[in-house]
mmCIF file of C-alpha atoms in Angstrom:
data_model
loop_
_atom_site.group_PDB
_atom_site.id
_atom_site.type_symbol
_atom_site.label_atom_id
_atom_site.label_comp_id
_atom_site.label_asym_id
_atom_site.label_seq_id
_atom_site.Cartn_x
_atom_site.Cartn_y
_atom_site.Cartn_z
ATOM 1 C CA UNK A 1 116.776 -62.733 108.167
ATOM 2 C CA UNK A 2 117.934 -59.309 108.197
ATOM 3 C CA UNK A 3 117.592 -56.491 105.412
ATOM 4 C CA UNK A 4 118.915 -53.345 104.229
ATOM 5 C CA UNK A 5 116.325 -51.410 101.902
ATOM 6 C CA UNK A 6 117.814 -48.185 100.733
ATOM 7 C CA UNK A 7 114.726 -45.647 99.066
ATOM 8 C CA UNK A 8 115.274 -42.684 97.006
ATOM 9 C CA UNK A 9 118.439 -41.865 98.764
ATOM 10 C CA UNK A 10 119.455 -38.276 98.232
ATOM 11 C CA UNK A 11 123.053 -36.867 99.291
ATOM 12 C CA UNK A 12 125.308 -33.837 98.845
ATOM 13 C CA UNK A 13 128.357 -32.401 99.824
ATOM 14 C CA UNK A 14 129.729 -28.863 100.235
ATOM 15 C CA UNK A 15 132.188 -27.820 97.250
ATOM 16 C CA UNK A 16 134.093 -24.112 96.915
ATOM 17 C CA UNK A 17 131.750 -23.713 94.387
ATOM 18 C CA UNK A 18 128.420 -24.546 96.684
ATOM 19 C CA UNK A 19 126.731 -27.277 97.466
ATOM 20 C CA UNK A 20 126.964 -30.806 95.069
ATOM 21 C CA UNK A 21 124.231 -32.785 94.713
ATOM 22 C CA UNK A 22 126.083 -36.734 94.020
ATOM 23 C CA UNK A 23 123.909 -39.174 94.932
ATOM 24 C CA UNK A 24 120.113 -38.553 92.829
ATOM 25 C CA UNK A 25 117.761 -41.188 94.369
ATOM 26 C CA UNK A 26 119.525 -44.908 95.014
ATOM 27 C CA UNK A 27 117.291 -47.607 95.419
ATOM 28 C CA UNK A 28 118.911 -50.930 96.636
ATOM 29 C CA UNK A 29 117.892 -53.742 99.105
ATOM 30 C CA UNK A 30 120.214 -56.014 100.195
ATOM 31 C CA UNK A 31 119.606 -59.612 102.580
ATOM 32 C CA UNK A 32 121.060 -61.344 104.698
ATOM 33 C CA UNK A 33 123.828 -63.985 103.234
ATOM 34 C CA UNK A 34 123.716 -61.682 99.943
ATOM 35 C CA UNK A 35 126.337 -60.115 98.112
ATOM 36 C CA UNK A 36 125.775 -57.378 95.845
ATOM 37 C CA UNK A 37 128.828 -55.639 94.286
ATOM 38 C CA UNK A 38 128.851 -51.989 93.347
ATOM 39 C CA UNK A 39 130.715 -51.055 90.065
ATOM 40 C CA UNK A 40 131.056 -48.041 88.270
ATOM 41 C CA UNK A 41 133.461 -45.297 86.970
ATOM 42 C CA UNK A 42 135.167 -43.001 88.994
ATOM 43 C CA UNK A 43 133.475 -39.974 90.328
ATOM 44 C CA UNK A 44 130.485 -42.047 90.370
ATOM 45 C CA UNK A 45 129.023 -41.553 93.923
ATOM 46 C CA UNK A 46 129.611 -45.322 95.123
ATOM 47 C CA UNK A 47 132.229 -44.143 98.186
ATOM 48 C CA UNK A 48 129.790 -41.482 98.705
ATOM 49 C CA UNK A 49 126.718 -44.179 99.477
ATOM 50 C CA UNK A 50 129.301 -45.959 101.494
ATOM 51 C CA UNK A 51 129.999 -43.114 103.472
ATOM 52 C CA UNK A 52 127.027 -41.969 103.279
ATOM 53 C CA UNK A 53 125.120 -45.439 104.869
ATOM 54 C CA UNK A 54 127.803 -44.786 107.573
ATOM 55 C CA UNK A 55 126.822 -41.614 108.864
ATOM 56 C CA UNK A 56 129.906 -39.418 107.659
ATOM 57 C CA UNK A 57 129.612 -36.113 108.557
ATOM 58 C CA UNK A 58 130.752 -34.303 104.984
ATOM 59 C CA UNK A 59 128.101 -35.735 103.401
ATOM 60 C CA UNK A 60 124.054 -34.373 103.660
ATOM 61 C CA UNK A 61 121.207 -36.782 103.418
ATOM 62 C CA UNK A 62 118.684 -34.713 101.146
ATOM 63 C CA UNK A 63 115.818 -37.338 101.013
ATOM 64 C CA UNK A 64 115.491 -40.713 101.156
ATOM 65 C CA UNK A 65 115.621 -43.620 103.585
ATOM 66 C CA UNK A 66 117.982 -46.618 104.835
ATOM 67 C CA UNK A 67 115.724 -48.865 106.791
ATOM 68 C CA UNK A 68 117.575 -51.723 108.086
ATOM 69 C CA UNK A 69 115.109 -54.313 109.367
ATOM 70 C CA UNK A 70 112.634 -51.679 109.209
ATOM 71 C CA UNK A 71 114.308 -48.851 111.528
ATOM 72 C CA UNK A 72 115.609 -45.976 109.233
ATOM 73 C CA UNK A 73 119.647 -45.738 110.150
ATOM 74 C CA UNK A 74 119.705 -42.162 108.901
ATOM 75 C CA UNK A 75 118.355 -40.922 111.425
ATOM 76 C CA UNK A 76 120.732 -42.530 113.931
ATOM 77 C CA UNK A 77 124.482 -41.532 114.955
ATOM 78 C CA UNK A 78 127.191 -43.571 113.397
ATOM 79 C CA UNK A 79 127.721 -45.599 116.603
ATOM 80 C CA UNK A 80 124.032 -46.295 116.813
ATOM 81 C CA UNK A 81 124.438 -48.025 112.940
ATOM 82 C CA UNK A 82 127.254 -49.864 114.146
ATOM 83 C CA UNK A 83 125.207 -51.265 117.189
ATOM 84 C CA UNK A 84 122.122 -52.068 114.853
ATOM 85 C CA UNK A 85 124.512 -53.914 112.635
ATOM 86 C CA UNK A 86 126.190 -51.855 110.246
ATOM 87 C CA UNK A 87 129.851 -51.829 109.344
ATOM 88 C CA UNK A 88 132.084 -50.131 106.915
ATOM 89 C CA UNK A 89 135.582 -51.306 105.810
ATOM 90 C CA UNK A 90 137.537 -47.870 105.117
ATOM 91 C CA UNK A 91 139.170 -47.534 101.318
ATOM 92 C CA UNK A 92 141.582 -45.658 103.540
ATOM 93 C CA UNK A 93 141.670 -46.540 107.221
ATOM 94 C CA UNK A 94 143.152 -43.939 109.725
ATOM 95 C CA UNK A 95 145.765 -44.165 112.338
ATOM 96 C CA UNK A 96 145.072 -44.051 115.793
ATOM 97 C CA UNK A 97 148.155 -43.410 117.589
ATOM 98 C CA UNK A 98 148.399 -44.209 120.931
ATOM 99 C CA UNK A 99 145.796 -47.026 121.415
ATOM 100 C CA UNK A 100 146.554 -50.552 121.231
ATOM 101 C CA UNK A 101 144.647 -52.836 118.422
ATOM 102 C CA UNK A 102 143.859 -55.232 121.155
ATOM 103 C CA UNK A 103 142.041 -52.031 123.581
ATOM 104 C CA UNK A 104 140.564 -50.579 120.182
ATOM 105 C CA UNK A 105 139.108 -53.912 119.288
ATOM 106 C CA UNK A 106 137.818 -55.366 122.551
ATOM 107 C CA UNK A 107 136.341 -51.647 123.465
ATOM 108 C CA UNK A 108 134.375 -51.617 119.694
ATOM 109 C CA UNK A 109 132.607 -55.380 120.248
ATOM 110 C CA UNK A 110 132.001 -54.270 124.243
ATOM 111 C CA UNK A 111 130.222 -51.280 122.582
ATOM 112 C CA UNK A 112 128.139 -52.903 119.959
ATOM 113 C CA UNK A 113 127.350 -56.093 121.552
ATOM 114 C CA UNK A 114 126.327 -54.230 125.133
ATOM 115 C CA UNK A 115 129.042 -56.315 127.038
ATOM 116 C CA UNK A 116 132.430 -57.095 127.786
ATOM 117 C CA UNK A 117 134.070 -60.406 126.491
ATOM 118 C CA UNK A 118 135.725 -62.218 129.002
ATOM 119 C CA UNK A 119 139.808 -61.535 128.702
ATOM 120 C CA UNK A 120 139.843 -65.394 128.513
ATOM 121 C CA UNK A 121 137.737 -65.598 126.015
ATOM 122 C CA UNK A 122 139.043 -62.701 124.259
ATOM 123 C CA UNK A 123 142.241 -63.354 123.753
ATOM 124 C CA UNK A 124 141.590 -66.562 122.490
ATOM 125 C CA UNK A 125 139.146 -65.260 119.559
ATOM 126 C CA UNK A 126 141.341 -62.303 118.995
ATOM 127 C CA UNK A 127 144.506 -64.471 118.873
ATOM 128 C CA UNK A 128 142.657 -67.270 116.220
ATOM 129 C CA UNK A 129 140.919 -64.003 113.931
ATOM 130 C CA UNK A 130 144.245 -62.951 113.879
ATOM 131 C CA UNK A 131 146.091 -66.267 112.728
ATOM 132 C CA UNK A 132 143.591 -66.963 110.004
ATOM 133 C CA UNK A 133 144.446 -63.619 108.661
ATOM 134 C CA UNK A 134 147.960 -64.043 108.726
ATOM 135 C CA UNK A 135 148.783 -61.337 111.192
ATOM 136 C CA UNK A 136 151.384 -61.144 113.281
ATOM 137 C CA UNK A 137 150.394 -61.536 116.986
ATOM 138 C CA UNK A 138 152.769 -58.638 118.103
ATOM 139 C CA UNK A 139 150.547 -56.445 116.092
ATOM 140 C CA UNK A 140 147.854 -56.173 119.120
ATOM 141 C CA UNK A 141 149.804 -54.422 121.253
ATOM 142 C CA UNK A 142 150.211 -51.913 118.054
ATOM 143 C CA UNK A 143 148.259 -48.680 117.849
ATOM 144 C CA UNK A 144 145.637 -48.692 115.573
ATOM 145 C CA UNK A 145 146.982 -48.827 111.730
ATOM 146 C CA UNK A 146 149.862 -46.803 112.397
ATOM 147 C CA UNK A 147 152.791 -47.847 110.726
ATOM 148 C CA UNK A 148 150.970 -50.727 108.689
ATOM 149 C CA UNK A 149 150.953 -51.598 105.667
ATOM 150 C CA UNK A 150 148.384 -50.885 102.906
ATOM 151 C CA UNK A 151 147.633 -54.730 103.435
ATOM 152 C CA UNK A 152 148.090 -55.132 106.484
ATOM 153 C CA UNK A 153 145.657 -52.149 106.573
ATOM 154 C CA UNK A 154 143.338 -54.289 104.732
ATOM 155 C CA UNK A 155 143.739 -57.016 107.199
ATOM 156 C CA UNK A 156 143.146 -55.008 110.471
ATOM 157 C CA UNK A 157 139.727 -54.348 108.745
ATOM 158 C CA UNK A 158 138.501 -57.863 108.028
ATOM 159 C CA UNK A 159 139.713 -58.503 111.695
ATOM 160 C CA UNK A 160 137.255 -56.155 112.846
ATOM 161 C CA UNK A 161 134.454 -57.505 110.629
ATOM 162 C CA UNK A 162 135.293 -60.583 112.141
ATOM 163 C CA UNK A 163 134.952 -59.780 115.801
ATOM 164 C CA UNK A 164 132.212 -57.026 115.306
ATOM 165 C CA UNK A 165 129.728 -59.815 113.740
ATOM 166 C CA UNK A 166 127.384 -56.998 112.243
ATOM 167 C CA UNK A 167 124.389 -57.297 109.832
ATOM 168 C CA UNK A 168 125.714 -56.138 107.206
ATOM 169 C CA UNK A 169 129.418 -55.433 105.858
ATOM 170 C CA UNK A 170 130.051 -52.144 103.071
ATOM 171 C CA UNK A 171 133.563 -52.736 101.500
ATOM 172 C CA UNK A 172 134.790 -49.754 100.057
ATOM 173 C CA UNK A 173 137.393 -50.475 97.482
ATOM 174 C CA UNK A 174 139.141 -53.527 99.582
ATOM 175 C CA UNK A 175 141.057 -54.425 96.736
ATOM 176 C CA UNK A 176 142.726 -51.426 96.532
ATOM 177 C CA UNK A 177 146.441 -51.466 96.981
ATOM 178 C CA UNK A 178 146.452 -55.752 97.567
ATOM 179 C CA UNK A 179 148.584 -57.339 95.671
ATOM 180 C CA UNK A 180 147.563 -61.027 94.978
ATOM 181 C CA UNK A 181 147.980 -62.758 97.932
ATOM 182 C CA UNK A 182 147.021 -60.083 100.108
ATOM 183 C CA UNK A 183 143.862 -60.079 97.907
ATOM 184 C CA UNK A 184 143.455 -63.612 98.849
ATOM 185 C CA UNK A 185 143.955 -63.488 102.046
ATOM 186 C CA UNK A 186 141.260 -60.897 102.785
ATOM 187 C CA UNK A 187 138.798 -62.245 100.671
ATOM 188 C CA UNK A 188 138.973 -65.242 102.419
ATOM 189 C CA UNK A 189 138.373 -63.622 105.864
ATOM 190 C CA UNK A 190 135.447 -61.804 104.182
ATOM 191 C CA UNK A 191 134.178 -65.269 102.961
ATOM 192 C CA UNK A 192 134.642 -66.557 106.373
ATOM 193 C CA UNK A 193 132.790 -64.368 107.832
ATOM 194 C CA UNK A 194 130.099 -64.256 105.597
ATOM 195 C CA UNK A 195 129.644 -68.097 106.031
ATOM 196 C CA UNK A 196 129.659 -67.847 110.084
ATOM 197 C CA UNK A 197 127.354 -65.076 110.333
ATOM 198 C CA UNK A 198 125.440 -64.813 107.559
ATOM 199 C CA UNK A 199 125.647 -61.321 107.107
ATOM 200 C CA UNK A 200 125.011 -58.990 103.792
ATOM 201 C CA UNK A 201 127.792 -57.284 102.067
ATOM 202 C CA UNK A 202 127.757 -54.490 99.335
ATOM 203 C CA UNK A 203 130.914 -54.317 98.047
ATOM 204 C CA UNK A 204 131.937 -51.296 95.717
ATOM 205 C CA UNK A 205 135.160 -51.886 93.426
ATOM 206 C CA UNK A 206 135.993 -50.529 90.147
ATOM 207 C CA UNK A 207 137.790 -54.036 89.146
ATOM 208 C CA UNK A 208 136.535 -57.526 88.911
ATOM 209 C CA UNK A 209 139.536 -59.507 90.499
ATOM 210 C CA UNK A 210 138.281 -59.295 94.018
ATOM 211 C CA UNK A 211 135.210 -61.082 92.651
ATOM 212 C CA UNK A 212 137.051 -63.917 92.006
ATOM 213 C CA UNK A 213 137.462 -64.470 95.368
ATOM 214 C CA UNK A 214 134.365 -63.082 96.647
ATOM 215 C CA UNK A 215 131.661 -64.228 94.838
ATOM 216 C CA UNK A 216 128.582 -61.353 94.187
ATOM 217 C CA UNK A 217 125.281 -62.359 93.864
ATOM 218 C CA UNK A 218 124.016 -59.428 92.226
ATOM 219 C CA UNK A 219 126.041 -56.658 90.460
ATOM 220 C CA UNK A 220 124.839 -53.199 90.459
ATOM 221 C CA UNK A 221 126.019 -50.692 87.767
ATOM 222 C CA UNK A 222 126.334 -47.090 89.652
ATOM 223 C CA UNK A 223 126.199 -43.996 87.423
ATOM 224 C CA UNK A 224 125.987 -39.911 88.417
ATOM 225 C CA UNK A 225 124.877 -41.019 91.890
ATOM 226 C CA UNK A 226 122.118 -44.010 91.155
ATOM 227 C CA UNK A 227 121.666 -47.365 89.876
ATOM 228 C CA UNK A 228 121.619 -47.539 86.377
ATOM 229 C CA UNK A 229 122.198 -51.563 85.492
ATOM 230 C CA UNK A 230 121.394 -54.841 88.058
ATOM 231 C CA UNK A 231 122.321 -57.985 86.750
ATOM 232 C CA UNK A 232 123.878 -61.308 87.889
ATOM 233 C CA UNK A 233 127.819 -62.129 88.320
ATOM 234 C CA UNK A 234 127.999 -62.269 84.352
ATOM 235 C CA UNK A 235 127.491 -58.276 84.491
ATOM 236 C CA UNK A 236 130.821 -57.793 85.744
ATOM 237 C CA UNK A 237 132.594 -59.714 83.075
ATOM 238 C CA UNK A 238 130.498 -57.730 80.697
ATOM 239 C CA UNK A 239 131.678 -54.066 82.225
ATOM 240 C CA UNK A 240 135.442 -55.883 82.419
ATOM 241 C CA UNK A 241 135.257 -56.159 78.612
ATOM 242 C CA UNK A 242 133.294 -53.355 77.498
ATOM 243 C CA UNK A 243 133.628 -50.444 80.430
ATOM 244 C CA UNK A 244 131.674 -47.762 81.967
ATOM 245 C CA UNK A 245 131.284 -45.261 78.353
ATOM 246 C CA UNK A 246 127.500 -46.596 77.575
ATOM 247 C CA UNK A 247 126.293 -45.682 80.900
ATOM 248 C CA UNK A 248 128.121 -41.869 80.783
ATOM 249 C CA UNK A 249 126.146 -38.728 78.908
ATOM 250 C CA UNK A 250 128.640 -38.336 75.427
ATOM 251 C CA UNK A 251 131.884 -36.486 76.620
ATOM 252 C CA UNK A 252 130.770 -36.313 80.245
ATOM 253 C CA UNK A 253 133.077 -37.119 83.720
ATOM 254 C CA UNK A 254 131.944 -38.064 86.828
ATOM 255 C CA UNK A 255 132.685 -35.449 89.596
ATOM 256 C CA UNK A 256 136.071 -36.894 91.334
ATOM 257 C CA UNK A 257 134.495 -35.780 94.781
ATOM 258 C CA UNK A 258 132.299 -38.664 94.617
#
């Protein structure tokens, strides 16, 4: 079993008016086969930890660790997370014109697995991932997310969870920009690869339709850049009913930059 155990976590980012401190000390451990969702108001600093866990350069670690199975990933590059077992599904996911989905894909698992599938073999996983998810198969001879959809977007990530097998999965904002079946459809790849791996997910959303479809095990209230609230699944339908205003300083917003 495999485990993510994020300590005092400390981040900032650079602002025309200085520095920003958003994330102030996140503590969070996630397992294997776990789900933990990540819900708060916006401005809150969740997409920051995402990015942050990734290794994006905008943001500065200021203290803190993010040991997963016991080696701390902050001090690595991103492509060393990815190879320990790390992967991050983009809210927004960039275009890469000019290489193929099929190159982009089979170059990623050579990289983080330390070999190269078979073409045989390859084609035949990349050609099932990509029927589950209802993709056309013309699309892997497409360059990277150019021209797609926002759900098709969507789908091109899952297909890389799929294939990439890591550890553990961050989701930031999947849901965004799905409509229903869309939703469905991705959820279900997430499920599916949840169930054939066994992998960890932390999932940040605002909303609690995606957990319909992907079930949390633990919900996490984020607040100005730290856990406020953990709770079971019944949290969320508590913050669907009542909001984010208790867990907000009286006539206080979040900084949109988070």
């Amino acid at each position: 079993m495999s485990t993510l155990v994020i300590k005092d976590l400390r981040a900032s980012v650079e602002t025309k008016e200085g520095r920003k401190q958003i994330l102030n000390g996140v503590n969070l451990t996630i397992e294997s086969g776990k789900t933990h969702a990540i819900m708060g108001p916006n401005g809150s600093g969740k997409s920051t930890l995402a990015y942050t866990l990734a290794g994006h350069p905008k943001y500065q670690v200021d203290g803190g660790e993010a040991l997963l199975d016991g080696e701390n990933i902050l001090e690595m590059t991103p492509d060393e997370r990815a190879k320990a077992g790390l992967f991050l599904a983009m809210q927004y996911p960039v275009e890469v014109p000019g290489v193929s989905m099929t190159n982009f894909l089979r170059t990623a698992v050579t990289s983080v697995q330390g070999k190269a599938p078979s073409i045989r073999t390859w084609t035949k996983e990349l050609g099932e991932s990509m029927k589950r998810l209802r993709m056309d198969p013309k699309f892997a001879q497409r360059s990277v997310n150019e021209g797609f959809s926002g759900g098709e977007k969507k789908r091109a990530e899952v297909l890389q969870l799929e294939l990439l097998k890591p550890k553990f999965a961050i989701l930031d904002e999947t849901d965004s920009g799905l409509d229903v079946d869309a939703l469905r459809i991705v959820s279900e790849g997430v499920n599916r690869a949840k169930e054939n791996t066994g992998l960890g997910i932390m999932m940040v959303t605002h909303y609690t339709r995606i957990l319909k479809y992907i079930k949390p095990d633990v919900v996490h209230v984020f607040a100005h850049g730290q856990v406020v609230e953990t709770g079971g699944p019944e949290l969320a339908d508590v913050l669907e009913e009542e909001g984010y205003d208790k867990y907000l300083p009286e006539g206080s917003t979040e900084s949109a930059l988070a």
